[in-house]
Short mmCIF file of C-alpha atoms and ligand atoms in Angstrom, two decimals:
data_model
loop_
_atom_site.label_atom_id
_atom_site.label_comp_id
_atom_site.label_asym_id
_atom_site.label_seq_id
_atom_site.Cartn_x
_atom_site.Cartn_y
_atom_site.Cartn_z
CA UNK A 1 -114.66 -134.06 74.93
CA UNK A 2 -113.90 -137.68 74.54
CA UNK A 3 -114.10 -140.13 78.22
CA UNK A 4 -111.43 -143.77 79.02
CA UNK A 5 -114.11 -145.53 81.16
CA UNK A 6 -117.58 -146.05 81.20
CA UNK A 7 -118.01 -146.29 85.42
CA UNK A 8 -119.38 -143.21 85.81
CA UNK A 9 -121.48 -143.80 83.44
CA UNK A 10 -125.54 -143.13 84.28
CA UNK A 11 -126.26 -147.63 83.75
CA UNK A 12 -129.88 -147.92 81.82
CA UNK A 13 -132.42 -149.00 84.18
CA UNK A 14 -134.70 -152.46 84.04
CA UNK A 15 -138.08 -151.10 82.13
CA UNK A 16 -140.28 -149.88 83.95
CA UNK A 17 -143.59 -151.84 84.64
CA UNK A 18 -145.20 -149.15 84.09
CA UNK A 19 -145.73 -147.39 80.52
CA UNK A 20 -146.86 -144.73 78.48
CA UNK A 21 -150.05 -146.60 75.95
CA UNK A 22 -148.74 -146.82 72.65
CA UNK A 23 -150.90 -146.92 69.57
CA UNK A 24 -149.66 -149.90 68.04
CA UNK A 25 -150.18 -151.47 71.50
CA UNK A 26 -154.51 -150.96 70.62
CA UNK A 27 -155.03 -154.06 69.24
CA UNK A 28 -152.76 -156.60 71.02
CA UNK A 29 -152.26 -160.22 70.56
CA UNK A 30 -154.68 -162.21 73.13
CA UNK A 31 -152.93 -165.22 73.25
CA UNK A 32 -149.92 -163.80 73.77
CA UNK A 33 -151.10 -161.03 76.85
CA UNK A 34 -149.75 -162.73 79.99
CA UNK A 35 -148.56 -164.75 78.20
CA UNK A 36 -146.12 -167.73 79.66
CA UNK A 37 -145.61 -171.32 77.40
CA UNK A 38 -145.29 -173.29 81.06
CA UNK A 39 -146.20 -171.50 84.53
CA UNK A 40 -142.82 -172.35 85.98
CA UNK A 41 -139.72 -170.53 84.50
CA UNK A 42 -137.50 -173.47 83.80
CA UNK A 43 -134.37 -173.61 85.85
CA UNK A 44 -132.42 -174.38 82.95
CA UNK A 45 -132.47 -173.54 78.85
CA UNK A 46 -130.15 -174.67 76.11
CA UNK A 47 -130.60 -170.87 74.49
CA UNK A 48 -132.10 -168.37 77.01
CA UNK A 49 -133.13 -164.78 75.35
CA UNK A 50 -133.24 -161.95 77.05
CA UNK A 51 -136.28 -159.23 74.45
CA UNK A 52 -138.62 -160.32 73.12
CA UNK A 53 -138.98 -156.63 69.97
CA UNK A 54 -138.24 -157.32 66.45
CA UNK A 55 -134.12 -158.56 67.73
CA UNK A 56 -135.38 -160.96 70.35
CA UNK A 57 -138.22 -162.27 67.20
CA UNK A 58 -135.98 -161.82 64.93
CA UNK A 59 -133.08 -164.01 66.91
CA UNK A 60 -135.89 -166.56 68.04
CA UNK A 61 -136.71 -166.53 64.43
CA UNK A 62 -134.00 -168.05 63.40
CA UNK A 63 -132.97 -169.85 65.84
CA UNK A 64 -135.48 -172.27 64.30
CA UNK A 65 -135.19 -172.27 60.34
CA UNK A 66 -131.58 -173.39 61.18
CA UNK A 67 -130.90 -176.97 61.78
CA UNK A 68 -127.98 -177.10 64.49
CA UNK A 69 -130.47 -175.92 66.74
CA UNK A 70 -132.70 -178.49 66.68
CA UNK A 71 -133.88 -180.15 69.68
CA UNK A 72 -131.98 -176.93 71.94
CA UNK A 73 -134.38 -175.86 74.28
CA UNK A 74 -134.80 -171.56 73.72
CA UNK A 75 -136.41 -169.45 76.90
CA UNK A 76 -137.37 -166.14 75.72
CA UNK A 77 -137.08 -163.44 78.67
CA UNK A 78 -138.96 -160.33 78.68
CA UNK A 79 -139.66 -158.13 81.54
CA UNK A 80 -143.32 -156.83 80.03
CA UNK A 81 -146.22 -158.14 77.65
CA UNK A 82 -144.06 -159.46 74.47
CA UNK A 83 -143.35 -156.33 72.22
CA UNK A 84 -144.01 -153.85 74.39
CA UNK A 85 -140.38 -151.91 74.29
CA UNK A 86 -139.30 -149.98 71.30
CA UNK A 87 -140.48 -151.91 68.87
CA UNK A 88 -143.66 -152.13 70.47
CA UNK A 89 -143.86 -147.48 69.88
CA UNK A 90 -142.01 -147.06 67.34
CA UNK A 91 -142.76 -145.08 63.71
CA UNK A 92 -143.41 -148.03 62.35
CA UNK A 93 -141.45 -146.84 59.68
CA UNK A 94 -138.83 -149.55 57.78
CA UNK A 95 -136.67 -147.21 55.60
CA UNK A 96 -133.46 -148.41 55.32
CA UNK A 97 -131.00 -145.65 54.67
CA UNK A 98 -129.11 -145.49 51.50
CA UNK A 99 -126.56 -141.90 52.24
CA UNK A 100 -125.85 -142.03 55.45
CA UNK A 101 -123.05 -144.37 57.10
CA UNK A 102 -121.32 -145.55 53.50
CA UNK A 103 -122.94 -148.34 50.97
CA UNK A 104 -121.92 -151.30 52.85
CA UNK A 105 -124.99 -150.24 56.09
CA UNK A 106 -126.67 -148.87 52.91
CA UNK A 107 -126.78 -152.62 51.62
CA UNK A 108 -127.55 -154.54 54.82
CA UNK A 109 -130.29 -152.48 55.96
CA UNK A 110 -131.67 -152.69 52.41
CA UNK A 111 -130.70 -156.99 52.56
CA UNK A 112 -132.89 -156.78 56.15
CA UNK A 113 -135.82 -154.63 54.47
CA UNK A 114 -136.23 -157.27 52.45
CA UNK A 115 -136.00 -160.01 54.33
CA UNK A 116 -139.36 -159.05 56.27
CA UNK A 117 -140.78 -157.83 53.30
CA UNK A 118 -140.77 -161.93 51.89
CA UNK A 119 -141.73 -162.79 55.57
CA UNK A 120 -144.47 -161.05 55.74
CA UNK A 121 -145.23 -162.32 51.69
CA UNK A 122 -144.38 -165.77 52.75
CA UNK A 123 -146.70 -166.07 55.78
CA UNK A 124 -149.10 -163.63 54.53
CA UNK A 125 -149.00 -161.56 58.59
CA UNK A 126 -151.22 -159.38 58.63
CA UNK A 127 -148.99 -155.74 59.70
CA UNK A 128 -150.38 -153.40 57.30
CA UNK A 129 -147.59 -153.76 55.02
CA UNK A 130 -147.32 -150.74 52.54
CA UNK A 131 -143.99 -149.92 50.19
CA UNK A 132 -143.45 -146.47 50.29
CA UNK A 133 -140.28 -144.28 48.95
CA UNK A 134 -138.92 -142.31 51.96
CA UNK A 135 -139.11 -138.74 52.00
CA UNK A 136 -136.96 -137.06 53.40
CA UNK A 137 -137.53 -133.22 53.15
CA UNK A 138 -134.46 -130.99 54.79
CA UNK A 139 -135.29 -127.26 55.70
CA UNK A 140 -132.30 -124.75 56.15
CA UNK A 141 -128.76 -124.94 53.03
CA UNK A 142 -126.83 -126.37 53.81
CA UNK A 143 -128.52 -129.73 55.42
CA UNK A 144 -129.97 -130.26 51.85
CA UNK A 145 -125.91 -129.77 50.65
CA UNK A 146 -124.71 -132.06 53.17
CA UNK A 147 -126.95 -134.23 51.69
CA UNK A 148 -126.17 -133.77 48.20
CA UNK A 149 -122.33 -134.42 49.36
CA UNK A 150 -123.39 -137.57 50.91
CA UNK A 151 -125.24 -138.77 47.29
CA UNK A 152 -123.08 -137.62 45.82
CA UNK A 153 -120.31 -139.86 46.84
CA UNK A 154 -122.45 -142.92 47.28
CA UNK A 155 -123.16 -142.92 43.52
CA UNK A 156 -119.79 -143.16 43.03
CA UNK A 157 -118.89 -145.39 45.32
CA UNK A 158 -122.61 -148.04 45.26
CA UNK A 159 -123.89 -146.86 41.35
CA UNK A 160 -126.13 -149.59 41.43
CA UNK A 161 -127.25 -148.53 44.95
CA UNK A 162 -127.12 -144.98 44.66
CA UNK A 163 -129.68 -144.84 41.35
CA UNK A 164 -131.95 -145.13 44.00
CA UNK A 165 -131.57 -141.82 45.56
CA UNK A 166 -132.57 -138.71 44.54
CA UNK A 167 -132.86 -135.54 44.83
CA UNK A 168 -135.89 -132.35 44.30
CA UNK A 169 -135.27 -129.35 45.05
CA UNK A 170 -138.07 -127.70 42.47
CA UNK A 171 -141.20 -126.71 43.71
CA UNK A 172 -143.26 -127.64 41.52
CA UNK A 173 -141.87 -131.40 42.10
CA UNK A 174 -141.72 -131.16 45.37
CA UNK A 175 -145.68 -130.06 46.11
CA UNK A 176 -146.64 -133.21 44.17
CA UNK A 177 -144.79 -135.28 46.98
CA UNK A 178 -146.81 -132.18 48.98
CA UNK A 179 -144.56 -130.93 50.79
CA UNK A 180 -144.39 -126.98 51.92
CA UNK A 181 -142.57 -125.34 48.80
CA UNK A 182 -140.52 -123.14 51.48
CA UNK A 183 -138.67 -126.39 51.88
CA UNK A 184 -135.05 -126.24 50.75
CA UNK A 185 -134.46 -129.92 49.14
CA UNK A 186 -136.14 -133.38 49.30
CA UNK A 187 -134.47 -136.36 48.50
CA UNK A 188 -135.98 -139.82 47.63
CA UNK A 189 -135.29 -142.40 48.27
CA UNK A 190 -136.29 -146.10 47.11
CA UNK A 191 -137.04 -149.36 48.86
CA UNK A 192 -138.68 -147.47 52.23
CA UNK A 193 -141.53 -148.82 53.74
CA UNK A 194 -144.36 -148.73 56.45
CA UNK A 195 -146.00 -151.43 59.37
CA UNK A 196 -147.57 -152.07 62.71
CA UNK A 197 -144.92 -153.42 64.11
CA UNK A 198 -146.39 -155.52 67.19
CA UNK A 199 -147.87 -157.72 64.95
CA UNK A 200 -145.70 -158.27 63.17
CA UNK A 201 -143.21 -159.80 65.59
CA UNK A 202 -145.82 -160.82 67.61
CA UNK A 203 -147.21 -162.58 65.06
CA UNK A 204 -143.14 -164.46 64.74
CA UNK A 205 -143.37 -165.00 68.00
CA UNK A 206 -147.72 -166.45 67.84
CA UNK A 207 -146.08 -169.26 65.24
CA UNK A 208 -142.50 -170.46 67.60
CA UNK A 209 -144.87 -170.64 70.46
CA UNK A 210 -147.55 -172.86 69.77
CA UNK A 211 -145.39 -174.64 67.21
CA UNK A 212 -143.71 -175.50 70.39
CA UNK A 213 -139.88 -174.17 69.72
CA UNK A 214 -140.55 -171.21 71.90
CA UNK A 215 -140.99 -170.97 75.83
CA UNK A 216 -141.76 -167.47 75.80
CA UNK A 217 -142.15 -165.87 79.70
CA UNK A 218 -143.82 -161.95 79.76
CA UNK A 219 -143.31 -160.04 82.94
CA UNK A 220 -139.97 -161.77 83.68
CA UNK A 221 -137.60 -159.09 84.62
CA UNK A 222 -133.98 -160.60 84.54
CA UNK A 223 -132.65 -157.88 87.62
CA UNK A 224 -128.96 -159.46 86.60
CA UNK A 225 -126.42 -162.29 85.50
CA UNK A 226 -123.84 -163.64 86.88
CA UNK A 227 -121.67 -167.08 85.95
CA UNK A 228 -120.60 -170.30 87.49
CA UNK A 229 -117.54 -172.06 85.16
CA UNK A 230 -119.68 -175.51 83.85
CA UNK A 231 -119.10 -178.95 85.15
CA UNK A 232 -120.13 -180.14 82.51
CA UNK A 233 -118.18 -180.40 78.75
CA UNK A 234 -120.08 -181.21 75.16
CA UNK A 235 -118.95 -182.57 71.98
CA UNK A 236 -115.33 -182.76 73.72
CA UNK A 237 -115.05 -178.57 73.27
CA UNK A 238 -114.10 -177.48 76.86
CA UNK A 239 -116.97 -177.04 79.75
CA UNK A 240 -118.19 -172.75 79.18
CA UNK A 241 -118.95 -170.98 82.06
CA UNK A 242 -122.87 -171.21 83.14
CA UNK A 243 -124.83 -168.06 83.45
CA UNK A 244 -127.82 -167.60 86.07
CA UNK A 245 -130.11 -165.35 85.53
CA UNK A 246 -132.07 -164.06 88.20
CA UNK A 247 -135.67 -162.90 87.77
CA UNK A 248 -138.60 -162.64 91.15
CA UNK A 249 -139.85 -165.82 89.89
CA UNK A 250 -136.44 -167.86 90.61
CA UNK A 251 -133.38 -168.88 88.84
CA UNK A 252 -132.15 -169.75 84.84
CA UNK A 253 -129.70 -170.99 84.10
CA UNK A 254 -127.76 -171.81 80.63
CA UNK A 255 -124.42 -171.36 78.48
CA UNK A 256 -125.98 -169.98 76.03
CA UNK A 257 -127.18 -166.03 76.05
CA UNK A 258 -128.35 -163.62 73.58
CA UNK A 259 -129.15 -160.21 74.78
CA UNK A 260 -131.89 -158.59 72.39
CA UNK A 261 -132.56 -155.30 74.53
CA UNK A 262 -131.21 -153.02 72.85
CA UNK A 263 -131.44 -149.27 74.79
CA UNK A 264 -131.69 -151.19 78.07
CA UNK A 265 -128.28 -153.45 77.63
CA UNK A 266 -126.22 -151.34 80.20
CA UNK A 267 -129.12 -152.44 83.18
CA UNK A 268 -127.76 -156.33 82.54
CA UNK A 269 -124.10 -155.11 80.49
CA UNK A 270 -122.47 -151.83 82.82
CA UNK A 271 -119.04 -152.37 80.95
CA UNK A 272 -121.36 -151.02 78.46
CA UNK A 273 -122.99 -147.44 79.74
CA UNK A 274 -120.95 -145.12 77.63
CA UNK A 275 -121.59 -146.86 75.04
CA UNK A 276 -125.36 -148.00 74.08
CA UNK A 277 -126.92 -145.32 75.92
CA UNK A 278 -131.48 -144.98 76.26
CA UNK A 279 -132.60 -142.07 74.99
CA UNK A 280 -136.35 -141.38 75.22
CA UNK A 281 -138.00 -140.44 71.98
CA UNK A 282 -142.28 -139.32 71.53
CA UNK A 283 -144.67 -140.56 69.62
CA UNK A 284 -147.90 -139.92 68.62
CA UNK A 285 -150.73 -141.01 66.29
CA UNK A 286 -153.50 -138.28 65.51
CA UNK A 287 -155.43 -137.81 62.61
CA UNK A 288 -155.80 -137.03 59.21
CA UNK A 289 -158.16 -133.44 58.18
CA UNK A 290 -161.25 -135.44 56.90
CA UNK A 291 -161.13 -133.97 53.53
CA UNK A 292 -156.67 -134.96 53.51
CA UNK A 293 -156.23 -138.27 50.59
CA UNK A 294 -153.09 -140.68 51.74
CA UNK A 295 -150.10 -139.55 51.49
CA UNK A 296 -147.67 -141.55 48.51
CA UNK A 297 -144.52 -141.21 50.77
CA UNK A 298 -143.27 -141.90 54.04
CA UNK A 299 -141.89 -138.16 55.33
CA UNK A 300 -138.18 -137.14 57.49
CA UNK A 301 -138.15 -133.99 58.25
CA UNK A 302 -134.66 -132.77 59.36
CA UNK A 303 -134.24 -128.80 60.83
CA UNK A 304 -137.32 -128.32 60.04
CA UNK A 305 -138.96 -125.50 62.57
CA UNK A 306 -136.31 -125.12 63.76
CA UNK A 307 -135.70 -128.66 65.41
CA UNK A 308 -132.04 -129.67 65.30
CA UNK A 309 -130.61 -131.10 62.99
CA UNK A 310 -130.48 -133.68 65.71
CA UNK A 311 -132.98 -134.83 66.32
CA UNK A 312 -135.61 -135.44 63.02
CA UNK A 313 -139.22 -135.56 62.32
CA UNK A 314 -140.77 -138.93 61.21
CA UNK A 315 -144.09 -140.17 59.13
CA UNK A 316 -146.24 -143.29 57.62
CA UNK A 317 -149.39 -142.89 56.79
CA UNK A 318 -151.63 -145.89 57.97
CA UNK A 319 -153.35 -147.63 55.25
CA UNK A 320 -157.35 -146.27 54.95
CA UNK A 321 -158.31 -150.09 55.22
CA UNK A 322 -156.77 -150.82 58.68
CA UNK A 323 -160.22 -152.48 60.35
CA UNK A 324 -161.09 -152.27 63.06
CA UNK A 325 -158.46 -148.69 62.74
CA UNK A 326 -159.99 -147.43 59.91
CA UNK A 327 -158.26 -144.01 60.30
CA UNK A 328 -155.42 -143.86 57.86
CA UNK A 329 -153.46 -142.26 60.82
CA UNK A 330 -150.20 -139.67 60.94
CA UNK A 331 -148.05 -142.11 62.88
CA UNK A 332 -145.67 -139.15 63.77
CA UNK A 333 -142.31 -138.93 66.02
CA UNK A 334 -140.04 -136.87 66.82
CA UNK A 335 -139.76 -133.41 68.34
CA UNK A 336 -136.87 -133.84 70.53
CA UNK A 337 -135.39 -130.23 69.70
CA UNK A 338 -138.55 -129.89 71.82
CA UNK A 339 -138.66 -131.71 74.93
CA UNK A 340 -139.60 -130.36 77.89
CA UNK A 341 -137.81 -133.39 79.52
CA UNK A 342 -134.28 -135.22 79.67
CA UNK A 343 -134.21 -137.17 76.43
CA UNK A 344 -130.66 -138.33 76.41
CA UNK A 345 -129.75 -141.07 78.98
CA UNK A 346 -133.58 -141.65 80.41
CA UNK A 347 -134.90 -145.15 80.57
CA UNK A 348 -138.61 -144.73 81.85
CA UNK A 349 -141.17 -144.78 79.18
CA UNK A 350 -143.80 -144.09 81.30
CA UNK A 351 -144.60 -140.53 81.32
CA UNK A 352 -145.08 -138.46 78.51
CA UNK A 353 -143.08 -135.51 77.52
CA UNK A 354 -145.80 -132.28 76.96
CA UNK A 355 -143.09 -130.81 74.66
CA UNK A 356 -142.27 -133.20 72.77
CA UNK A 357 -146.10 -134.20 72.50
CA UNK A 358 -147.30 -130.63 71.90
CA UNK A 359 -144.77 -129.78 67.98
CA UNK A 360 -146.19 -133.65 67.10
CA UNK A 361 -149.30 -131.90 66.91
CA UNK A 362 -149.49 -128.90 65.35
CA UNK A 363 -146.02 -129.87 63.05
CA UNK A 364 -147.21 -131.62 60.07
CA UNK A 365 -149.76 -129.15 58.86
CA UNK A 366 -146.94 -126.22 58.75
CA UNK A 367 -144.88 -129.04 56.70
CA UNK A 368 -147.05 -131.06 54.42
CA UNK A 369 -150.24 -129.79 51.84
CA UNK A 370 -152.79 -132.20 53.92
CA UNK A 371 -155.52 -131.57 51.76
CA UNK A 372 -158.04 -127.96 51.57
CA UNK A 373 -159.05 -128.45 55.27
CA UNK A 374 -155.59 -128.02 56.67
CA UNK A 375 -153.51 -125.61 57.50
CA UNK A 376 -150.65 -123.76 59.10
CA UNK A 377 -151.55 -123.52 62.75
CA UNK A 378 -154.22 -126.26 62.70
CA UNK A 379 -153.64 -128.06 65.54
CA UNK A 380 -154.11 -132.17 65.13
CA UNK A 381 -156.40 -134.84 67.25
CA UNK A 382 -154.31 -136.86 68.76
CA UNK A 383 -156.06 -140.51 69.30
CA UNK A 384 -152.86 -141.97 71.05
CA UNK A 385 -149.73 -140.24 72.48
CA UNK A 386 -146.32 -142.44 73.94
CA UNK A 387 -143.11 -143.16 74.36
CA UNK A 388 -140.49 -145.87 74.54
CA UNK A 389 -136.84 -145.66 74.74
CA UNK A 390 -133.91 -145.92 72.22
CA UNK A 391 -131.03 -147.41 72.22
CA UNK A 392 -127.84 -144.08 70.91
CA UNK A 393 -125.23 -146.38 69.86
CA UNK A 394 -121.90 -143.97 70.59
CA UNK A 395 -119.67 -144.48 66.82
CA UNK A 396 -122.99 -144.88 66.13
CA UNK A 397 -123.27 -148.93 64.55
CA UNK A 398 -124.90 -150.63 66.21
CA UNK A 399 -123.18 -154.09 68.41
CA UNK A 400 -123.47 -157.43 67.10
CA UNK A 401 -121.49 -160.30 67.94
CA UNK A 402 -119.81 -161.49 71.18
CA UNK A 403 -119.21 -159.93 74.21
CA UNK A 404 -116.17 -159.92 75.27
CA UNK A 405 -114.86 -161.78 78.37
CA UNK A 406 -118.00 -163.57 78.69
CA UNK A 407 -117.79 -166.76 76.48
CA UNK A 408 -121.23 -167.85 75.23
CA UNK A 409 -122.57 -164.41 75.25
CA UNK A 410 -123.86 -162.40 72.67
CA UNK A 411 -125.47 -159.06 72.50
CA UNK A 412 -127.39 -157.19 69.15
CA UNK A 413 -128.31 -154.38 69.71
CA UNK A 414 -128.28 -150.54 69.83
CA UNK A 415 -129.98 -149.19 66.78
CA UNK A 416 -129.45 -145.66 67.32
CA UNK A 417 -133.30 -145.21 66.99
CA UNK A 418 -133.46 -147.18 63.39
CA UNK A 419 -133.41 -150.58 64.69
CA UNK A 420 -136.23 -151.36 61.94
CA UNK A 421 -134.28 -152.60 58.98
CA UNK A 422 -131.40 -153.83 61.12
CA UNK A 423 -132.42 -156.20 63.92
CA UNK A 424 -134.15 -158.99 61.87
CA UNK A 425 -130.54 -159.35 60.25
CA UNK A 426 -128.53 -158.35 62.96
CA UNK A 427 -130.41 -161.20 65.35
CA UNK A 428 -129.36 -163.93 62.11
CA UNK A 429 -125.52 -163.10 62.83
CA UNK A 430 -125.28 -163.47 66.66
CA UNK A 431 -128.19 -166.92 65.51
CA UNK A 432 -124.53 -167.78 63.34
CA UNK A 433 -122.47 -167.33 66.00
CA UNK A 434 -123.71 -168.49 68.36
CA UNK A 435 -124.54 -172.07 67.50
CA UNK A 436 -121.21 -171.47 64.73
CA UNK A 437 -119.53 -171.91 68.96
CA UNK A 438 -122.40 -174.62 69.99
CA UNK A 439 -120.61 -176.54 67.63
CA UNK A 440 -117.00 -175.37 68.39
CA UNK A 441 -116.43 -173.87 66.20
CA UNK A 442 -116.65 -170.04 67.27
CA UNK A 443 -113.76 -168.93 66.14
CA UNK A 444 -113.76 -166.17 64.01
CA UNK A 445 -117.57 -166.66 62.60
CA UNK A 446 -118.33 -162.46 62.66
CA UNK A 447 -114.30 -162.46 60.36
CA UNK A 448 -116.13 -164.26 58.19
CA UNK A 449 -120.14 -162.69 57.88
CA UNK A 450 -118.47 -159.78 58.05
CA UNK A 451 -116.10 -161.20 54.48
CA UNK A 452 -118.74 -162.70 53.88
CA UNK A 453 -120.91 -159.79 53.19
CA UNK A 454 -123.24 -160.47 55.60
CA UNK A 455 -123.12 -157.60 58.48
CA UNK A 456 -121.40 -154.74 58.00
CA UNK A 457 -117.26 -154.72 59.46
CA UNK A 458 -118.28 -151.78 61.26
CA UNK A 459 -121.23 -153.72 63.87
CA UNK A 460 -119.21 -156.37 64.44
CA UNK A 461 -118.11 -155.92 67.97
CA UNK A 462 -114.69 -156.69 69.70
CA UNK A 463 -111.89 -154.72 72.19
CA UNK A 464 -110.83 -152.38 70.19
CA UNK A 465 -113.69 -151.74 69.23
CA UNK A 466 -114.44 -150.85 71.79
CA UNK A 467 -111.54 -148.72 73.24
CA UNK A 468 -111.62 -147.00 70.56
CA UNK A 469 -115.16 -145.97 70.75
CA UNK A 470 -114.67 -144.86 74.35
CA UNK A 471 -112.35 -141.88 72.36
CA UNK A 472 -114.72 -140.54 70.83
CA UNK A 473 -116.96 -137.21 72.72
CA UNK A 474 -119.61 -138.96 74.49
CA UNK A 475 -123.45 -140.09 72.86
CA UNK A 476 -124.95 -136.57 75.28
CA UNK A 477 -121.98 -134.47 73.63
CA UNK A 478 -122.81 -136.04 70.17
CA UNK A 479 -126.03 -134.57 70.51
CA UNK A 480 -125.00 -131.26 70.75
CA UNK A 481 -122.28 -131.05 68.53
CA UNK A 482 -124.37 -132.55 65.41
CA UNK A 483 -123.18 -135.40 65.56
CA UNK A 484 -126.56 -137.70 65.89
CA UNK A 485 -129.79 -137.57 62.88
CA UNK A 486 -132.68 -139.87 64.66
C1 LIG B 1 -140.12 -143.68 69.74
C2 LIG B 1 -139.43 -143.84 69.17
C3 LIG B 1 -139.69 -144.59 67.85
C4 LIG B 1 -138.87 -145.21 67.49
N1 LIG B 1 -138.74 -145.07 65.70
C5 LIG B 1 -138.19 -146.23 64.45
C6 LIG B 1 -138.85 -145.87 63.61
O1 LIG B 1 -140.02 -145.34 62.87
N2 LIG B 1 -137.98 -146.59 62.17
C7 LIG B 1 -136.84 -147.47 62.69
O2 LIG B 1 -136.04 -147.69 61.74
N3 LIG B 1 -136.38 -147.56 63.89
C8 LIG B 1 -137.92 -146.41 65.17
N4 LIG B 1 -136.97 -146.31 66.33
C9 LIG B 1 -136.48 -147.90 66.49
C10 LIG B 1 -136.51 -148.82 66.36
O3 LIG B 1 -138.18 -148.99 66.80
C11 LIG B 1 -135.77 -150.05 67.32
O4 LIG B 1 -134.15 -149.67 67.29
C12 LIG B 1 -136.30 -151.59 67.66
O5 LIG B 1 -137.55 -151.56 68.03
C13 LIG B 1 -134.86 -152.36 68.55
O6 LIG B 1 -135.01 -153.77 68.67
P1 LIG B 1 -135.18 -153.57 69.88
O7 LIG B 1 -135.86 -155.31 69.47
O8 LIG B 1 -133.54 -154.60 69.58
O9 LIG B 1 -135.46 -153.30 71.25
P2 LIG B 1 -136.84 -153.75 71.76
O10 LIG B 1 -138.28 -153.52 70.70
O11 LIG B 1 -136.63 -152.35 72.31
O12 LIG B 1 -137.26 -154.70 72.62
C14 LIG B 1 -136.08 -155.14 74.01
C15 LIG B 1 -137.06 -156.15 74.62
O13 LIG B 1 -136.01 -156.15 76.30
C16 LIG B 1 -136.92 -156.21 77.43
N5 LIG B 1 -136.01 -156.71 78.64
C17 LIG B 1 -134.89 -155.58 78.30
N6 LIG B 1 -134.24 -155.17 79.65
C18 LIG B 1 -134.86 -156.59 79.66
C19 LIG B 1 -134.77 -157.66 81.38
N7 LIG B 1 -133.85 -156.89 82.11
N8 LIG B 1 -135.53 -158.54 81.22
C20 LIG B 1 -135.70 -158.71 80.68
N9 LIG B 1 -136.48 -157.87 79.52
C21 LIG B 1 -136.23 -157.36 79.07
C22 LIG B 1 -137.52 -154.89 76.66
O14 LIG B 1 -139.03 -154.45 77.87
C23 LIG B 1 -138.22 -154.63 75.47
O15 LIG B 1 -139.25 -155.19 75.63
C24 LIG B 1 -138.05 -145.67 67.58
C25 LIG B 1 -137.61 -145.74 68.71
C26 LIG B 1 -139.03 -145.04 69.02
C27 LIG B 1 -138.65 -145.77 71.08
#
């Protein structure tokens, strides 16, 4: 099934004021909770960012690091508390996918992970960063065969990246990685990591606010955007449209608007309703059995326990040293195939999906060796279970660049549940484009970034890409047909 327009697609709603309680929010930033840098919402700003997840925080960070933004007023609007969307509710897994979407994307994702890691090391960010190998387990013959084919292609096309991936099919080798012997095969990928994503993002935001660079306005949802032709021109440039963002606290105007709204994007940009579709995912923080030791890898499970291949499960383990939360929780997400509620097209994370949640409590002892006092059939104790909203992209690539027919408006989002190894440099890319445009040098800057290898071509927003994407089946249909793997 294909369709050609967006009008019959359901738009995302605004982030709900109430949401399920994520474990990652159990140690909220005292400084940022309820934070509004100024009591009143400024009436105008040179640059406005909407959204305070990994993308919004990266946008703010790269603006701060760019001379061209010096002296410009920057306001960030967030509907909820800071980092209370997907980034504050995700799996904490920062894994570049090396053989799924081609070498260009693989190289970009590796660069993203490096960008996150080097920031964390440079600033000593206390966010439980742990470098691991990503062990993706496949539970059906055709699924591992598919992976083997893709890895073969990768090794031919990009040998340097290809050598970072190993295939494991031997039962003894699988056992070393604590994978149950009934697994058909696994891939081991270098360069993955786990982290406490909320702590990483709030570190960035807190620093920028304290340095006086960012005016952060939490609990300030943007309900709509209107535009009027601007009456002023700068640097001999033609006048730009002036955008007014409407909020319950009053309006704020800007000529440069950066949207970091991911799954919620179509609540503000209706024309993206069929391109970035909200999808509700379920997460859990589980207590390991008492005799368990730290797992050696992060894990993905494809087609395990009769889950459809489009609904991977994903697992990282927190280190044992965390204080005051020392339990080395299994941070385990997925279970979409066991959902008791609809997931696709859903932008409400105020309810728990009890079917997916029950699956997550019982799946791990069946697929991994969790130590001497664990057996299949056990149910792990959940410290917390919650939901969050991802943004599935209809062509499986993020949307990064200028929003068509809205000069001065930029978007980075639509990561199909895979934003941790994408959001940072996608944020940097839109900063580069927006600042070039502010200097009157915006023409072709996205293309130039692609040519310089700074962003995959597939990510760049264009009218041509939108038209091409609208000829693909809808997100819902692709999911049913097995097109998405998250
Ligand atoms: C359950 C779950 C598990 C996941 N696991 C992983 C994983 O392990 N690894 C991985 O790579 N990815 C994972 N993801 C995906 C990843 O979390 C996202 O791709 C990434 O966090 C997107 O970051 P973002 O900053 O673009 O969006 P978000 O973090 O969602 O931030 C968008 C922000 O915009 C705000 N906002 C939206 N609309 C408005 C508005 N109108 N006005 C004001 N504010 C607004 C929202 O409140 C939100 O805070 C998971 C996602 C979920 C939900």
